[in-house]
Each structure stands twice: as C-alpha cells, then as structure tokens.
Short mmCIF file of C-alpha atoms and ligand atoms in Angstrom, two decimals:
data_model
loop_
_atom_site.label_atom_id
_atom_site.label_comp_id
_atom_site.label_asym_id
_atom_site.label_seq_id
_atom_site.Cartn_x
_atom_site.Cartn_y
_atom_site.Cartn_z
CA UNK A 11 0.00 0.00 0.00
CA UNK A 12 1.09 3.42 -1.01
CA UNK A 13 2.14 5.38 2.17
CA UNK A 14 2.12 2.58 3.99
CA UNK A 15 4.61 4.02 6.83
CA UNK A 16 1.46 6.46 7.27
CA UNK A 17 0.36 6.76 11.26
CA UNK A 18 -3.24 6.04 10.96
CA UNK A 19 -3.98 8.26 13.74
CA UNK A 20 -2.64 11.39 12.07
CA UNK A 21 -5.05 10.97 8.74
CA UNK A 22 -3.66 15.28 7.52
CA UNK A 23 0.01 14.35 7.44
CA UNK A 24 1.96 13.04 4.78
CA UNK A 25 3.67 9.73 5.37
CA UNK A 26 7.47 9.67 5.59
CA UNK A 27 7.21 8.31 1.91
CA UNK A 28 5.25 11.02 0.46
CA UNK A 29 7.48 13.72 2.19
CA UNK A 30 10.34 12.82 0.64
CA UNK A 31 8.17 12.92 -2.53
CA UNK A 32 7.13 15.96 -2.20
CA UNK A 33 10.40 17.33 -1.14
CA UNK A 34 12.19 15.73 -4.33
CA UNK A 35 11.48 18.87 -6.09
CA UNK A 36 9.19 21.99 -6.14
CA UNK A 37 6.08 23.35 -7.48
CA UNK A 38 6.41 26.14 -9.86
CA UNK A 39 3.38 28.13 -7.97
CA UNK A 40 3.47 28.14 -4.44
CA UNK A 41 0.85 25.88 -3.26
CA UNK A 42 -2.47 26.84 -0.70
CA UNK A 43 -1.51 26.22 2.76
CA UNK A 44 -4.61 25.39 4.86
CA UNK A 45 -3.06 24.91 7.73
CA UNK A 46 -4.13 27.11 11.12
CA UNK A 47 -0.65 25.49 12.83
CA UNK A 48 2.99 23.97 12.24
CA UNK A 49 4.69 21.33 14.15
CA UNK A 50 7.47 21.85 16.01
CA UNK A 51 10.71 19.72 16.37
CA UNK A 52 11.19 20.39 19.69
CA UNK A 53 10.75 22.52 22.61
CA UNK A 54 13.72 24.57 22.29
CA UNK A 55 12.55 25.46 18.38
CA UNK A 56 9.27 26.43 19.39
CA UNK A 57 10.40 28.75 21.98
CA UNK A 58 12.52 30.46 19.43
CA UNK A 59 9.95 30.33 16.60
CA UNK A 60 7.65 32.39 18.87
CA UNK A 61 9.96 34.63 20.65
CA UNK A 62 10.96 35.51 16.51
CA UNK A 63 14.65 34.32 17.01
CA UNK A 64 14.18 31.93 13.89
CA UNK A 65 12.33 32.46 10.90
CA UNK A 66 9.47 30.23 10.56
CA UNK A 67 5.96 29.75 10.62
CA UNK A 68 4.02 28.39 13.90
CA UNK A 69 0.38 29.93 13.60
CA UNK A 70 -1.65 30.96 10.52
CA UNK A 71 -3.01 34.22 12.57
CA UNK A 72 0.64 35.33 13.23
CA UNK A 73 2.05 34.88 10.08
CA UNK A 74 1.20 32.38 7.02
CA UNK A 75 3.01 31.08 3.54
CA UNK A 76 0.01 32.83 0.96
CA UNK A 77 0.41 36.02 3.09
CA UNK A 78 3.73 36.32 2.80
CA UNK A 79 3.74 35.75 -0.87
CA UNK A 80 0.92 38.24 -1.24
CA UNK A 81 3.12 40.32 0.49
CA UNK A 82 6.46 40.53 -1.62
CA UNK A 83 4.26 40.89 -4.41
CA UNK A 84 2.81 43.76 -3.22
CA UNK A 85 5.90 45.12 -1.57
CA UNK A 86 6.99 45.24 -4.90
CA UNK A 87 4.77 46.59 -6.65
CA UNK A 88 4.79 49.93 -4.26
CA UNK A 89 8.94 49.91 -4.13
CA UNK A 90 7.68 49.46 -0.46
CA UNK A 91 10.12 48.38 2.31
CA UNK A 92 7.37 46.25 4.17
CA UNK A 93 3.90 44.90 3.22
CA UNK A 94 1.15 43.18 5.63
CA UNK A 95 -1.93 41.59 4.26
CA UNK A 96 -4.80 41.68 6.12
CA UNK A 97 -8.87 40.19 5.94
CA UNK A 98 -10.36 43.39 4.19
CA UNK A 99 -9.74 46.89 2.93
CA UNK A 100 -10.96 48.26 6.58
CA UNK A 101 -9.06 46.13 8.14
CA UNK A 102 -5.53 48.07 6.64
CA UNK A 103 -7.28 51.09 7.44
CA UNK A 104 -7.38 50.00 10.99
CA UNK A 105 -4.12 48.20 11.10
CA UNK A 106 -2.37 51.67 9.76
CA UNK A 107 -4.18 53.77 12.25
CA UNK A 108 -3.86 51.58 15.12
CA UNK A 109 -0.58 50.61 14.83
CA UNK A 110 0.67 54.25 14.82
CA UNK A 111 -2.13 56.47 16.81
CA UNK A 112 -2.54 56.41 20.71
CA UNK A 113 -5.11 58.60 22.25
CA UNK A 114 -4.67 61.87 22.14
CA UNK A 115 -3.45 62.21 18.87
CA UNK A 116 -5.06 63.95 16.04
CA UNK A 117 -5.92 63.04 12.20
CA UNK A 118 -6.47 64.70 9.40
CA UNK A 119 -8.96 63.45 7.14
CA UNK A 120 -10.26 64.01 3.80
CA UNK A 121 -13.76 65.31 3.81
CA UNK A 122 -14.29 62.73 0.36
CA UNK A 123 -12.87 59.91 1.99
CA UNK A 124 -14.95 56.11 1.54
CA UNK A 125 -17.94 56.20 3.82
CA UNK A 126 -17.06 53.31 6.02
CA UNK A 127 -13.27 54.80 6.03
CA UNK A 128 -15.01 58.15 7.75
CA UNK A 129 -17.47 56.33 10.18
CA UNK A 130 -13.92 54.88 11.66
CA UNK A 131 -11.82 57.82 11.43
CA UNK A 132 -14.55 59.91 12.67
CA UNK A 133 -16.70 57.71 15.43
CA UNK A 134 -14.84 54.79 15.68
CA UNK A 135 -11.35 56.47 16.62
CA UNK A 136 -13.15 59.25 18.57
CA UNK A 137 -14.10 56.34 20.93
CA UNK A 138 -10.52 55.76 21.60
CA UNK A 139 -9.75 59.22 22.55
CA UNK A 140 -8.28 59.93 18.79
CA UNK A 141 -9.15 63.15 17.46
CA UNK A 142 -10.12 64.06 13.81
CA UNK A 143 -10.81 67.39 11.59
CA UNK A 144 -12.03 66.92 7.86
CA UNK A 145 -9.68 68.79 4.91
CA UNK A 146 -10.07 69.38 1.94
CA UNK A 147 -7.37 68.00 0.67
CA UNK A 148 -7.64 69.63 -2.60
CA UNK A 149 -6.71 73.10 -0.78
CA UNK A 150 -3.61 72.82 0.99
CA UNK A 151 -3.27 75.74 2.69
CA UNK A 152 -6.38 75.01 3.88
CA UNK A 153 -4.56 71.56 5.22
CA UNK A 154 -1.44 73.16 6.24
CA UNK A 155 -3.77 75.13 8.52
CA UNK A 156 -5.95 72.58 10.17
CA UNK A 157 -2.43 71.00 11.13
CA UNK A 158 -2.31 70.91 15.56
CA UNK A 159 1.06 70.19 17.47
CA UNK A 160 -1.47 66.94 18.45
CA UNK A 161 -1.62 66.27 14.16
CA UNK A 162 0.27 62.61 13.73
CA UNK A 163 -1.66 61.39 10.38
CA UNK A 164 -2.99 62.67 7.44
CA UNK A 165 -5.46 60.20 5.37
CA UNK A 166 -6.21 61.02 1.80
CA UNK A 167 -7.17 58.47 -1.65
CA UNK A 168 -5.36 59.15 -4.30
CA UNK A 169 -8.59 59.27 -6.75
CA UNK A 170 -11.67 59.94 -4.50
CA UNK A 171 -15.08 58.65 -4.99
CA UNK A 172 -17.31 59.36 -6.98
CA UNK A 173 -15.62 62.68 -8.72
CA UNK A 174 -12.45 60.78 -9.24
CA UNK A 175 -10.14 64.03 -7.84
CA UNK A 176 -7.03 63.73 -7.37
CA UNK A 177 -4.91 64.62 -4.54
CA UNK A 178 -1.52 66.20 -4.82
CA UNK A 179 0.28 63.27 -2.95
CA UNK A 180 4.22 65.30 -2.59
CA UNK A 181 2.42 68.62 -1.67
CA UNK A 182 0.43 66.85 1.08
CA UNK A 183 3.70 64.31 2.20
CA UNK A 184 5.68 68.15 2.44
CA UNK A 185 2.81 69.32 4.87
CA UNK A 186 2.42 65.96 6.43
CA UNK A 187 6.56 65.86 7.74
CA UNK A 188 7.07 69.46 8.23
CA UNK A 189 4.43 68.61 11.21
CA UNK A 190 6.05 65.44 12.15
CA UNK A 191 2.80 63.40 10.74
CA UNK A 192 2.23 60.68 8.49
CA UNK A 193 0.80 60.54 5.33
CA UNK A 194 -1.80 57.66 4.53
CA UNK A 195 -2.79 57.07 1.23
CA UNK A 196 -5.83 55.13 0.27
CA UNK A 197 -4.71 53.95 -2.84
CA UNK A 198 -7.80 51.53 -4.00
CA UNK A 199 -9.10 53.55 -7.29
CA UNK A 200 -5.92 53.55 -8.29
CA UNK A 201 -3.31 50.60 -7.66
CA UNK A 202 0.27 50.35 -8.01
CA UNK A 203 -0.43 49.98 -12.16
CA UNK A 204 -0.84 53.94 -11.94
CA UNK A 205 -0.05 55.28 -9.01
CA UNK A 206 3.26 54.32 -6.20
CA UNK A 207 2.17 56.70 -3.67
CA UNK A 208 5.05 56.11 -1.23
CA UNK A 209 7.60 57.05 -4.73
CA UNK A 210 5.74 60.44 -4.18
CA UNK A 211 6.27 61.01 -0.34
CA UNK A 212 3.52 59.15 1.34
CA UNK A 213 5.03 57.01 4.18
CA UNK A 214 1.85 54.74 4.25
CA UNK A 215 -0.04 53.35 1.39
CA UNK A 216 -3.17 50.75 1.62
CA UNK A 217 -5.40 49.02 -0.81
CA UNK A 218 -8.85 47.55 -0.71
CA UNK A 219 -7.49 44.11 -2.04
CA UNK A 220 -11.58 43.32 -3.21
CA UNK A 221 -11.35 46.00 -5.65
CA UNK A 222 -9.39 46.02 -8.87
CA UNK A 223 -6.10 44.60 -7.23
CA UNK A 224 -7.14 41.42 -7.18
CA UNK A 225 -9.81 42.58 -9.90
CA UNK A 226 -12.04 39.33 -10.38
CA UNK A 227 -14.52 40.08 -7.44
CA UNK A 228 -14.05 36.39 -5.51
CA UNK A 229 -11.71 38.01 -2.84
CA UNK A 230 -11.97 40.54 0.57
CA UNK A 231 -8.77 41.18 1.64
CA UNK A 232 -6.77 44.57 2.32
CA UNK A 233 -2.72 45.32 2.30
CA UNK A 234 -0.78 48.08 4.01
CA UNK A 235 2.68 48.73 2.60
CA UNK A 236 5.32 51.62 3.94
CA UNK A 237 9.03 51.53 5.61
CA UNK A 238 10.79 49.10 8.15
CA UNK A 239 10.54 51.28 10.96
CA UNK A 240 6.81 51.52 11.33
CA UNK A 241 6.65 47.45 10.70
CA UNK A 242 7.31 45.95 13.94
CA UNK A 243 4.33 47.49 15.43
CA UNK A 244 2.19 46.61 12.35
CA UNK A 245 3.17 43.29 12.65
CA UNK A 246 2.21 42.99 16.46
CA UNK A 247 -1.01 44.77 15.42
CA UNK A 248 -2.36 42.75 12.95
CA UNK A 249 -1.73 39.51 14.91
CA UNK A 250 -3.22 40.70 18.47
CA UNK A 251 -5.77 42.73 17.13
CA UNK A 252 -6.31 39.46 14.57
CA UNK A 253 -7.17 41.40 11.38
CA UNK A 254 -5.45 38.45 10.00
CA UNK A 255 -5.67 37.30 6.13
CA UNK A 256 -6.86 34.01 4.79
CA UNK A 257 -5.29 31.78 2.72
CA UNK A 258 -7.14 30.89 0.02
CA UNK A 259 -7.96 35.04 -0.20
CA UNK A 260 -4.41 35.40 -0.74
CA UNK A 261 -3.77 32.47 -3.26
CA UNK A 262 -6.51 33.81 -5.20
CA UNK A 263 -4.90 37.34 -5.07
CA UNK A 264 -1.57 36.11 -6.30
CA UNK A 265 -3.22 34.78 -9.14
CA UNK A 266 -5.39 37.79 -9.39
CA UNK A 267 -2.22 40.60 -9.12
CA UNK A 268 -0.11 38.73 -11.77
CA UNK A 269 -2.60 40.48 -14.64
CA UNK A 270 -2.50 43.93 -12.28
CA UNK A 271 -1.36 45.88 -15.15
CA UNK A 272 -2.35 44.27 -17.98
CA UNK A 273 -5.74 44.53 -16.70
CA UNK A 274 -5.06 48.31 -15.47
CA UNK A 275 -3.83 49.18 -19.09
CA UNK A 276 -7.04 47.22 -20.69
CA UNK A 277 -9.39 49.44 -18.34
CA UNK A 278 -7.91 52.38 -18.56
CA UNK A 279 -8.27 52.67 -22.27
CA UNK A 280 -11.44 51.43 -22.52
CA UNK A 281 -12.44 54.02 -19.89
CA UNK A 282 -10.69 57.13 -21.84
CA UNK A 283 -12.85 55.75 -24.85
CA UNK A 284 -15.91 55.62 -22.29
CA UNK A 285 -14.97 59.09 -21.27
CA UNK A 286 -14.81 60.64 -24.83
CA UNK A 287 -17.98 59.00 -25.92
CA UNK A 288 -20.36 59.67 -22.86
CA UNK A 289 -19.00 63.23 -23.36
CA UNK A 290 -20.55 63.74 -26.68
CA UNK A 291 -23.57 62.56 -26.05
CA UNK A 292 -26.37 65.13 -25.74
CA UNK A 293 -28.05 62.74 -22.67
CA UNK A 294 -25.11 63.54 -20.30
CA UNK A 295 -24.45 66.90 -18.51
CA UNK A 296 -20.82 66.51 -17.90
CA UNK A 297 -18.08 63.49 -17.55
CA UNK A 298 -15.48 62.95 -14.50
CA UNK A 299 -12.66 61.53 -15.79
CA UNK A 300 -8.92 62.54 -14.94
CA UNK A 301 -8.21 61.52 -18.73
CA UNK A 302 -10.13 64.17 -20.15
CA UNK A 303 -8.01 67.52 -20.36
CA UNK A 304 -10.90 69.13 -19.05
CA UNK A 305 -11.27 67.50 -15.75
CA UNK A 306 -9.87 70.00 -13.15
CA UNK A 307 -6.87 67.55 -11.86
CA UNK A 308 -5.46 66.44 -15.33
CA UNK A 309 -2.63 67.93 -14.88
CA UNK A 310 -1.62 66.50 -11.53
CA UNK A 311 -3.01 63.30 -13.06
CA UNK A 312 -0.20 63.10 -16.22
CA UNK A 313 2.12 63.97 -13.43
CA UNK A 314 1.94 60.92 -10.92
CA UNK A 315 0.34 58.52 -12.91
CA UNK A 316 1.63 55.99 -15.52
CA UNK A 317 -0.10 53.16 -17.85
CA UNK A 318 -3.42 55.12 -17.99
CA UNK A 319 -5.66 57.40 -15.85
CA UNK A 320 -7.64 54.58 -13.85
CA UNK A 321 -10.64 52.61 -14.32
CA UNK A 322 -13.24 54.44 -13.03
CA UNK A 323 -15.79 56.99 -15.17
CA UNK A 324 -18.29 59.02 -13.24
CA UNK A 325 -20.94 61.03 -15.70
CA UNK A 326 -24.36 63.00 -14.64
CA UNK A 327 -27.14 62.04 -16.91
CA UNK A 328 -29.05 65.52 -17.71
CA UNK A 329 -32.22 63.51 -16.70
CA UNK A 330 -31.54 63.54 -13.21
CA UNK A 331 -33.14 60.35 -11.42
CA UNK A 332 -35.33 59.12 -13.97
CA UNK A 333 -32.85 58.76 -16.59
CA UNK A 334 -30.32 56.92 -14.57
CA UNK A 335 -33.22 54.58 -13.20
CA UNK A 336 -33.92 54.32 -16.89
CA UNK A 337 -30.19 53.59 -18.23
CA UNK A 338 -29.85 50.73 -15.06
CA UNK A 339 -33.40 49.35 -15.94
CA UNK A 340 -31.56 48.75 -19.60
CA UNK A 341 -29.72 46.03 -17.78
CA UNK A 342 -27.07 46.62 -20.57
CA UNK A 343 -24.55 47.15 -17.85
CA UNK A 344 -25.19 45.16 -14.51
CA UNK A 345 -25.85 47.65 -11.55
CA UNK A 346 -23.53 46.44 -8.50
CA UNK A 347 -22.49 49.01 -5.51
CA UNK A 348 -19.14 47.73 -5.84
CA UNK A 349 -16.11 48.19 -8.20
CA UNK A 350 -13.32 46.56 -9.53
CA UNK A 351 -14.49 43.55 -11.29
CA UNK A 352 -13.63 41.88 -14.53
CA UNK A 353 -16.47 42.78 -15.90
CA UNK A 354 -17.42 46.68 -16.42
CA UNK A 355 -20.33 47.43 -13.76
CA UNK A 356 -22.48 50.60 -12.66
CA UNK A 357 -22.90 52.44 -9.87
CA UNK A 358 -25.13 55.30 -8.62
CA UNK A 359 -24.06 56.94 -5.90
CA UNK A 360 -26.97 58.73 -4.12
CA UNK A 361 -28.65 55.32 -3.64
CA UNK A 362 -25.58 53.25 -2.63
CA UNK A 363 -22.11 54.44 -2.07
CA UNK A 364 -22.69 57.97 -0.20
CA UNK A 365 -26.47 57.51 0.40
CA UNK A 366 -25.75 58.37 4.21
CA UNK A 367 -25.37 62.03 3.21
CA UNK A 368 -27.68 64.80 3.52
CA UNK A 369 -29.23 66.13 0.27
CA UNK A 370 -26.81 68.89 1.28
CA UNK A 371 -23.70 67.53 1.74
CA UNK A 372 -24.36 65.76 -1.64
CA UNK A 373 -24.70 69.11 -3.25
CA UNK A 374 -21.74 70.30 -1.54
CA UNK A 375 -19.71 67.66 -3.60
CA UNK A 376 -21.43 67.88 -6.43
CA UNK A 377 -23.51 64.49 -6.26
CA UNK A 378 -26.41 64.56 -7.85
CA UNK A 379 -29.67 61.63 -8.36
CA UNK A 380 -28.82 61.33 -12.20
CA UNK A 381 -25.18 60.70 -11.54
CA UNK A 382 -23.52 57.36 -12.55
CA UNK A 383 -20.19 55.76 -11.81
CA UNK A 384 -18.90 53.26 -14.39
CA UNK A 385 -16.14 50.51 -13.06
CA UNK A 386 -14.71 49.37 -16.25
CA UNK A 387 -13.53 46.16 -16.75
CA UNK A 388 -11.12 44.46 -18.94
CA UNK A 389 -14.09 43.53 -21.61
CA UNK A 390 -13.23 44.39 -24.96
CA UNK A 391 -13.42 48.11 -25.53
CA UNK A 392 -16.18 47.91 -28.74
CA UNK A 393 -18.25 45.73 -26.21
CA UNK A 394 -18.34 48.14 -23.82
CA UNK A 395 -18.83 51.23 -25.66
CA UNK A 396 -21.87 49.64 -27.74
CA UNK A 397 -23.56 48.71 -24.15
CA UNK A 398 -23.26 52.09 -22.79
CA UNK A 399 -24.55 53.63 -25.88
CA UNK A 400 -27.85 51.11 -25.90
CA UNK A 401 -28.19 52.30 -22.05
CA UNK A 402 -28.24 56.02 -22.90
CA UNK A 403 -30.50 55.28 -25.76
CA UNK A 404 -32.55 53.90 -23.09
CA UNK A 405 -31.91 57.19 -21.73
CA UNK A 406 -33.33 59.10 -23.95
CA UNK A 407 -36.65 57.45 -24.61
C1 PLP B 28 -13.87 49.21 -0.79
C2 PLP B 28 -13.01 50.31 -0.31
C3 PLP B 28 -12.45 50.28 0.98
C4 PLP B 28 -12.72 49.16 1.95
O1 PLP B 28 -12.24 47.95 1.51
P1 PLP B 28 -12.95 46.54 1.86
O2 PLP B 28 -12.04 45.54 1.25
O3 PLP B 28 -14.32 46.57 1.28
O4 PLP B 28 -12.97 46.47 3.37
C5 PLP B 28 -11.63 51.33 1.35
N1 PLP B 28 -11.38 52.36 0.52
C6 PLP B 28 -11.90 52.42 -0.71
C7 PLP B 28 -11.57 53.57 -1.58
C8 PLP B 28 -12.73 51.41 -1.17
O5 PLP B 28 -13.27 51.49 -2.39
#
C-alpha cells in the first residue's frame, strides 16, 4: 500500500514516503496552505519560533506562507520596504491607524474619503480618545492650517469617490513631515499599475485588495505597505488585534495581481474611450474623468500617474433620477455598488455608495440623483462602448 509508513492516527500528514516525494522537487506556484498550525521539532525550536529568534511559521493568525507571498508581491509593486496583508480593505485602514495612533493624537482626514473609512476615522477612533478634523485636501493651505502640534496622520485616496479628484500626494507628504505626521494614502481607485504613492512622499499606502487589485470580485482582503521602521508594530497589530488574512484570499490574489497591469492598461483605455464618448452625447451633462483635459486635476493626473488614468468613469445624466433609473433598468450594464471587477459594472451613488449624506452635503460635492459611476472592466473596448450607448439610448426614450 502506497504510504504505507502512514500513522493512521494522524489521517492530515503526509507519510514519511510522500514527504520525501514531495520534497524531491518543487512546485512552480506556491501551493495553498490550509493549515491554522505547524509542528514543532522540539521545545527549544518552538520557543525560538515564537519569541521571533528563527524564521518560521508556527500559527496561521501570526504569520502564514500565501500572506507572505501576497506580500512581496505587493511590496513590490509599491517599491515598499514592508507589506502586511490583512482580511479586508478596513481592516488596513485599521491596522495603519492603530498601529501608529494612541489617544490623544489627532488626524487629518479628507472630507471625500470612503464612507465606512469616515465612520472609523470619525466615530470609531473618537471612541478611543483619537481626534479628527475633515480637509479638503484639494486646498492645501487650507490643510497646512488645520495641522495641531497633536496632528500625527494625514489620510487622503489618491482618486476619491465618486468625482475621481485627485490629490496632490508630494504637496500633502511636504505638509504631512514638516508637522512630524504621516501621510496615509488610500490607494484603491488607483493601484500600483498607476499610481506608487510612497515614490511620491507618502510614508503609508493601503489598498482595498476586493477591488481592482485582485480585480475578479471572488476576494476581501486589504494590504498596508510603507518603511521598516513603522513594521514591527504593524506586525504585532495585525496579529493581536487578529485582522489576520486568509489563505485561500491570498492564493486567489496572487493569481489575481499577476494580470494587475495588464488589466489596469485594458481598463484604462477602454475608460478614456468611455470618457470621450459619454461626453458627446447630448443625454449627459458633464463626464469625471482625470483623462479628459478638461477634468480639473489632469494635470496632476499626467504627473503621478503611468499606464493610464484609472478605471473608473463618473458622468451626470441631464435627466436627473429618472434617466439613470432608466439607463440601469436597460440592464445593458449590470448595476452592483461595488467596483473593480472583470467585468465593467455601474454604480449610482446617491442610492448606494454615499447615500448616508444629507441632500446637502451631496450638493456640496457635487452628487447629484442622475449621476452614474462606471467601473470598467477588462471587456473588450467595442463591447463596452456599444452597451453604454444602448443604455443612454434607453436614456433618452
Ligand atoms: C472598498 C473600499 C475600501 C474598503 O475595503 P474593503 O475591502 O471593502 O474592506 C476602502 N477604501 C476604498 C476607496 C474602497 O473602495
């Protein structure tokens, strides 16, 4: 019988037979390690293993083989000293802010930041005793002058949702150190295909893995990346605070990250064509895209970003409402409050992604019922186009 050395109590573990098998040579992708603990050799090893004197793995919430792969890649990516993986876009968010905040401190935040990334900036941290005031971080003076002797962090996205603006990532990092603070980026619209924040100043950049970084919407995971010197503290905080990664989220987002910036450069074409054609037609009042030479960052856009100008389109049907119930109702492109996917997908943002705001706060940023945000995927370019054009035919009717 094959394996026949195996202990039959022990029905997970190779036999003796099948390790040497296995370590005869070695697979050319690194396998999926499901495995919530190592064995140890002896006591002496163990005691080292967790006191970090020797390198190896003991348990999956501390430290795991797909994480650490995950990891370099990304590390890479971002010319980053250090990357950590962790379960979910918030979950970076967290790890960045915990990890280098104590009570007392002060943030400042982006007044067009994600909605769940203000709820725990704002409520969340104030809980702690961590202080915030909302920028906007499109004005810095008006930054430089929010900035306390209590300021240790300033939290920005490098394109913001829905407008797509862009922030001014060295004239923020300037502010940020000449107050002894940090600069976080939120780097999710993005990615490292356009846009290395930490190349530009920022000492800590995150992703939303679930987005287009991993791009084929199976995965929730989230990755910090910055320098050495902030990293033993991340590391202790993402273990005891257990905003751990899984596994199989992080094989999947090897595979997924491989095709980064193909899929980037795919996207980001199709959504300049997007851009061009939505703004000739007579159903849409205007068209958000840092591509276009009109949008009011292109400038800073063609200055820190390479293979394209991102993924996302955001246009205002002229119809308000109606007309973007109308072009969703077309089911030409699937309506999902998410973004990032293979496929190209619709949002609209009054009813989804900032539908906690006041009717006033909307009009402060300029979000209006007819306005729709397009996540464009890496479907052929003529496919796309000829769906949104049947949708704002729809439109029209
Ligand atoms: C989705 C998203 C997040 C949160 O990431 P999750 O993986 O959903 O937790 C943070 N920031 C931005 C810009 C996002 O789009």
């Amino acid at each position: 019988m094959v394996g026949s050395k195996k202990q039959e109590t022990s029905s997970n573990v190779p036999s003796t037979d099948m390790q040497q098998r296995l370590n005869a040579t070695v697979p050319h992708n690194m396998p999926l390690y499901l495995a919530a603990v190592w064995q140890c050799e002896s006591t002496d090893q163990a005691d080292r293993l967790l006191a970090g004197e020797l390198d190896g793995y003991v348990y999956q919430r501390d430290r795991h083989p797909n994480a650490d792969l995950f990891a370099e890649a990304c590390q890479q990516l971002h010319q980053a000293e250090r990357a950590a993986i962790t379960s979910s876009g918030m979950a970076a968010i967290s790890l960045a802010v915990l990890s280098q905040l104590q009570s007392g401190d002060h943030l400042l935040i982006s007044n067009q930041l994600y909605g769940r990334t203000t709820l725990l900036l704002t409520s969340e941290l104030q809980r702690l005793g961590i202080e915030h005031s909302l920028v906007d971080p499109y004005d810095l003076p008006s930054v430089r002058s929010a900035i306390t002797p209590q300021t240790k962090m300033i939290v920005v996205e490098t394109i913001a949702n829905p407008l797509l603006r862009i922030v001014d990532i060295r004239g923020l990092a300037e502010i940020a150190h000449a107050a002894d603070a940090l600069l976080l980026v939120d780097n999710t619209f993005a990615t490292p295909a356009i846009c290395k924040p930490l190349t530009l100043g920022a000492d800590l950049v995150m992703e939303s893995v679930s987005k287009f970084m991993n791009g084929h919407g199976d995965v929730m995971l989230g990755m910090l990346a910055g320098r050495e010197e902030h990293w033993a503290r991340v590391e202790m905080v993402n273990a005891a605070w257990g905003f751990a990664s899984s596994p199989l989220e992080c094989w999947l987002a090897c595979r997924g990250i491989s095709t980064l910036t193909l899929r980037m450069q795919q996207a980001s074409a199709t959504a300049q064509a997007a851009a061009e054609l939505l703004a000739g037609r007579k159903e849409v009042e205007s068209v958000q895209y840092p591509g276009l030479e009109d949008h009011i960052d292109y400038a800073l856009a063609r200055e820190q970003f390479v293979n394209g100008f991102g993924h996302m389109v955001t246009f205002r049907l002229a119809g308000g409402r109606a007309a973007a119930d109308k072009v969703i109702a077309s089911g030409e492109i699937p309506f999902c409050p998410s973004l990032g996917d293979v496929s190209t997908t619709l949002s609209h943002p009054t009813s989804t992604s900032h539908r906690g705001l006041s009717e006033q706060q909307r009009v402060a940023l300029g979000i209006t019922e007819g306005m729709i945000r397009l996540s464009v995927g890496v479907d052929p370019t003529v496919n796309v186009l000829s769906h949104l054009e049947k949708a704002l035919d729809q439109a029209a009717e």
